[in-house]
Short mmCIF file of C-alpha atoms in Angstrom, two decimals:
data_model
loop_
_atom_site.label_atom_id
_atom_site.label_comp_id
_atom_site.label_asym_id
_atom_site.label_seq_id
_atom_site.Cartn_x
_atom_site.Cartn_y
_atom_site.Cartn_z
CA TRP A 1461 -0.07 -0.06 -0.06
CA THR A 1462 1.17 3.62 -0.86
CA PRO A 1463 -0.88 6.97 -0.61
CA ALA A 1464 -1.21 6.55 -4.58
CA SER A 1465 -3.33 3.84 -3.64
CA LEU A 1466 -6.07 6.51 -2.52
CA SER A 1467 -8.28 7.79 -5.48
CA GLU A 1468 -7.82 11.28 -3.88
CA CYS A 1469 -4.11 11.31 -4.60
CA GLU A 1470 -3.04 13.97 -6.99
CA LEU A 1471 0.73 13.77 -6.45
CA MET A 1472 3.14 11.47 -4.90
CA VAL A 1473 6.79 12.43 -5.31
CA GLU A 1474 9.74 10.67 -3.06
CA ALA A 1475 13.33 11.56 -3.34
CA ASP A 1476 14.20 8.04 -3.76
CA SER A 1477 13.04 8.17 -7.23
CA TYR A 1478 16.18 9.40 -8.26
CA SER A 1479 19.36 6.99 -8.51
CA GLN A 1480 22.59 8.94 -8.60
CA SER A 1481 25.48 9.73 -6.74
CA ASP A 1482 26.00 11.59 -3.55
CA ASN A 1483 25.89 15.22 -3.66
CA THR A 1484 25.45 15.38 -7.20
CA ASP A 1485 23.12 17.90 -9.23
CA ILE A 1486 19.57 16.95 -9.96
CA THR A 1487 18.64 18.13 -13.63
CA THR A 1488 15.74 15.52 -14.35
CA SER A 1489 12.12 15.69 -13.61
CA CYS A 1490 10.92 14.43 -10.36
CA VAL A 1491 8.76 11.16 -11.03
CA ASP A 1492 5.07 11.52 -9.75
CA TYR A 1493 4.19 7.91 -8.40
CA SER A 1494 0.47 8.94 -8.37
CA GLN A 1495 -1.90 7.29 -10.98
CA LEU A 1496 -2.18 10.72 -12.62
CA ALA A 1497 1.86 10.27 -13.42
CA ARG A 1498 2.52 13.98 -13.96
CA ASN A 1499 6.22 14.32 -13.31
CA CYS A 1500 7.53 17.54 -11.77
CA THR A 1501 10.14 19.68 -13.59
CA ILE A 1502 12.97 21.44 -11.87
CA THR A 1503 13.98 25.13 -11.92
CA GLY A 1504 17.74 25.70 -10.75
CA ILE A 1505 19.92 22.89 -9.67
CA PRO A 1506 18.91 21.23 -6.36
CA THR A 1507 21.25 18.36 -5.14
CA PHE A 1508 20.72 14.63 -4.35
CA GLN A 1509 22.13 13.58 -0.92
CA THR A 1510 22.06 9.96 0.06
CA ASN A 1511 21.63 8.47 3.52
CA GLU A 1512 20.23 11.45 5.12
CA LEU A 1513 17.03 10.28 6.63
CA ASN A 1514 17.39 7.01 8.22
CA GLY A 1515 19.33 5.57 5.34
CA LEU A 1516 17.09 7.32 2.88
CA PRO A 1517 18.18 9.83 0.28
CA ILE A 1518 16.66 13.36 0.09
CA VAL A 1519 16.62 16.59 -2.32
CA ARG A 1520 18.42 19.53 -0.99
CA ILE A 1521 17.70 23.12 -1.77
CA GLY A 1522 20.67 24.82 -0.97
CA SER A 1523 20.27 28.33 -2.37
CA ALA A 1524 18.11 31.30 -1.21
CA SER A 1525 16.88 31.71 -4.58
CA GLY A 1526 16.39 30.46 -7.89
CA ILE A 1527 15.51 26.75 -7.16
CA SER A 1528 12.14 25.02 -7.09
CA ILE A 1529 10.19 21.92 -7.96
CA ASN A 1530 7.44 22.88 -10.37
CA LEU A 1531 4.30 21.02 -9.88
CA PRO A 1532 1.30 20.25 -12.03
CA ASN A 1533 -1.61 22.78 -12.63
CA LEU A 1534 -3.69 22.56 -9.55
CA SER A 1535 -6.27 25.29 -10.17
CA SER A 1536 -9.23 22.78 -10.89
CA LEU A 1537 -8.89 21.66 -7.12
CA THR A 1538 -11.99 22.63 -4.94
CA SER A 1539 -10.27 21.44 -1.81
CA GLY A 1540 -6.73 19.83 -1.20
CA SER A 1541 -4.32 18.37 1.37
CA MET A 1542 -0.71 17.78 1.48
CA TYR A 1543 1.79 16.08 3.44
CA LEU A 1544 5.47 17.18 3.28
CA VAL A 1545 8.38 15.60 4.72
CA ILE A 1546 10.96 18.27 5.37
CA LYS A 1547 13.80 19.72 7.71
CA LEU A 1548 15.14 23.19 7.13
CA THR A 1549 18.75 24.05 6.82
CA ASN A 1550 18.20 28.08 7.03
CA THR A 1551 15.44 29.04 9.32
CA THR A 1552 15.83 32.82 8.75
CA GLY A 1553 15.82 32.44 4.77
CA ASP A 1554 12.08 33.60 4.94
CA GLY A 1555 11.37 31.22 1.92
CA GLY A 1556 8.18 29.19 1.52
CA ASN A 1557 5.93 27.17 -1.20
CA LEU A 1558 3.64 28.44 -3.66
CA PHE A 1559 0.33 26.66 -3.70
CA GLY A 1560 -2.54 29.37 -3.16
CA THR A 1561 -3.46 32.48 -5.24
CA SER A 1562 -3.38 35.17 -2.49
CA GLY A 1563 -0.54 36.93 -4.17
CA ALA A 1564 1.23 37.14 -0.84
CA SER A 1565 4.46 35.35 -0.45
CA SER A 1566 4.45 32.48 1.89
CA HIS A 1567 7.25 32.00 4.65
CA TYR A 1568 7.99 28.95 6.60
CA PRO A 1569 8.72 30.63 8.92
CA PHE A 1570 9.27 34.56 8.51
CA ASN A 1571 11.82 36.39 10.47
CA ASP A 1572 9.35 37.30 13.29
CA THR A 1573 9.07 33.53 13.74
CA ASN A 1574 5.61 33.11 12.29
CA VAL A 1575 4.42 30.83 9.84
CA TYR A 1576 2.66 32.50 6.86
CA ASP A 1577 0.90 30.27 4.22
CA ASP A 1578 -1.50 30.45 1.53
CA PHE A 1579 -1.89 26.81 0.68
CA GLY A 1580 -5.13 26.24 -1.55
CA SER A 1581 -6.39 29.60 -0.56
CA THR A 1582 -7.06 33.18 -1.89
CA VAL A 1583 -5.94 34.69 1.38
CA ARG A 1584 -2.64 33.98 3.20
CA LYS A 1585 -2.96 32.79 6.75
CA ASN A 1586 -0.83 33.78 9.71
CA ALA A 1587 -0.40 30.40 11.41
CA GLY A 1588 1.55 31.73 14.14
CA SER A 1589 4.80 30.76 15.99
CA SER A 1590 5.69 27.16 16.36
CA GLY A 1591 7.49 25.23 19.15
CA ILE A 1592 8.99 22.74 16.82
CA THR A 1593 12.71 22.57 15.80
CA TYR A 1594 12.57 23.37 12.28
CA THR A 1595 16.07 21.88 11.54
CA ASN A 1596 14.73 18.50 12.59
CA TRP A 1597 12.84 16.27 10.30
CA HIS A 1598 9.10 16.80 10.63
CA LEU A 1599 6.02 16.31 8.91
CA ILE A 1600 3.69 19.39 7.57
CA ASN A 1601 0.00 18.59 6.96
CA VAL A 1602 -2.15 21.36 5.42
CA ASN A 1603 -5.92 21.14 4.49
CA SER A 1604 -7.86 23.68 2.53
CA ARG A 1605 -11.50 23.20 1.68
CA PRO A 1606 -14.42 25.62 1.65
CA ASN A 1607 -14.66 27.65 4.93
CA TYR A 1608 -11.95 25.64 6.58
CA TRP A 1609 -8.06 25.82 6.49
CA GLN A 1610 -5.75 23.92 9.03
CA MET A 1611 -2.05 23.46 9.39
CA ILE A 1612 -0.60 20.67 11.35
CA GLN A 1613 3.07 19.77 12.19
CA ASN A 1614 3.78 16.48 13.09
CA THR A 1615 0.53 15.57 15.17
CA THR A 1616 0.08 19.08 16.59
CA GLN A 1617 -2.23 21.76 15.26
CA LEU A 1618 -0.39 25.20 14.67
CA HIS A 1619 -3.72 27.01 13.14
CA SER A 1620 -7.15 26.46 11.98
CA THR A 1621 -9.87 28.81 10.79
CA THR A 1622 -13.32 28.70 9.32
CA THR A 1623 -12.61 31.56 7.20
CA ASN A 1624 -11.41 30.32 4.04
CA THR A 1625 -11.92 30.31 0.15
CA VAL A 1626 -10.26 27.86 -1.65
CA GLY A 1627 -7.89 28.86 -4.57
CA PHE A 1628 -5.14 26.66 -5.80
CA ASN A 1629 -2.32 28.06 -8.12
CA SER A 1630 -2.00 26.92 -11.74
CA SER A 1631 1.81 27.00 -11.41
CA PRO A 1632 2.45 25.73 -7.79
CA LYS A 1633 5.88 25.30 -6.55
CA LEU A 1634 7.57 23.26 -3.84
CA GLY A 1635 10.56 24.96 -2.37
CA GLN A 1636 10.13 28.44 -3.73
CA ASN A 1637 7.34 31.23 -2.58
CA GLY A 1638 5.79 33.71 -4.67
CA GLY A 1639 8.23 36.10 -4.33
CA GLY A 1640 10.91 33.94 -5.71
CA THR A 1641 12.73 33.16 -2.33
CA SER A 1642 13.46 29.49 -1.87
CA LEU A 1643 12.77 27.37 1.04
CA GLN A 1644 16.31 26.02 2.21
CA GLY A 1645 16.17 22.52 3.60
CA ASP A 1646 16.13 18.96 2.91
CA TYR A 1647 12.96 17.24 1.12
CA TYR A 1648 11.99 13.56 1.37
CA ALA A 1649 8.61 13.41 0.04
CA LEU A 1650 5.32 15.44 -0.93
CA TYR A 1651 1.91 13.59 -1.00
CA LEU A 1652 -1.02 15.93 -2.40
CA PHE A 1653 -4.67 15.04 -2.27
CA ASN A 1654 -7.53 16.39 -3.71
CA ASP A 1655 -9.44 16.53 -0.57
CA GLN A 1656 -9.07 16.57 3.23
CA LEU A 1657 -8.51 12.76 4.00
CA ASP A 1658 -10.77 11.15 6.62
CA ILE A 1659 -9.19 9.76 10.00
CA SER A 1660 -8.86 6.41 8.62
CA ASP A 1661 -6.95 7.42 5.53
CA ASP A 1662 -5.02 10.22 7.30
CA THR A 1663 -3.67 7.37 9.67
CA LYS A 1664 -2.74 5.14 6.80
CA VAL A 1665 -0.67 7.73 5.29
CA ARG A 1666 0.93 8.87 8.47
CA ASN A 1667 1.75 5.17 9.05
CA TYR A 1668 3.14 4.81 5.66
CA ILE A 1669 5.43 7.89 6.13
CA LYS A 1670 6.59 6.36 9.54
CA PHE A 1671 7.28 3.26 8.06
CA ARG A 1672 9.21 4.63 5.16
CA THR A 1673 11.34 6.97 7.37
#
């Protein structure tokens, strides 16, 4: 069983889809293991690092600008959920991802320690300040649906609101915000779904990630 087994799965990207030497440049597309098989292109040159997460390889974005993983058009989604396995290498770089349509840049976190994010939304949310150590591996789960938006780090809710209009970007980017600032860190996997998962499927995805990592 993998997250791609779920009918809601829009995208499944894992770093071990690459097979290359340690500390080498990545210049080819990221393989999408979902049933939609929409591979993701690369802008700039991230690097491939072996044996970084309990023996697993990762993709490293080491520059503050110019690097992103370009995802397929998501603008048709009317709700969505993502699970991202990541650790930051720079917590003051103010970078983020681009998934929403607010026009404001996401920051994970910003220099005021707050997380600002517009995943699948027309308005950027101030998710507040987190107590986690960003330079440790952690799981980000964000859910966006009509009148509801939620961010969870590992198993702890950071923010939720019942004020939300869904808006997914037509040119979404992992690892770079709308202002062009890269989210410097190590990436293992991204799992994206076209709806918030129910408790049973959420548990399956989390158990899969725990087993894999």
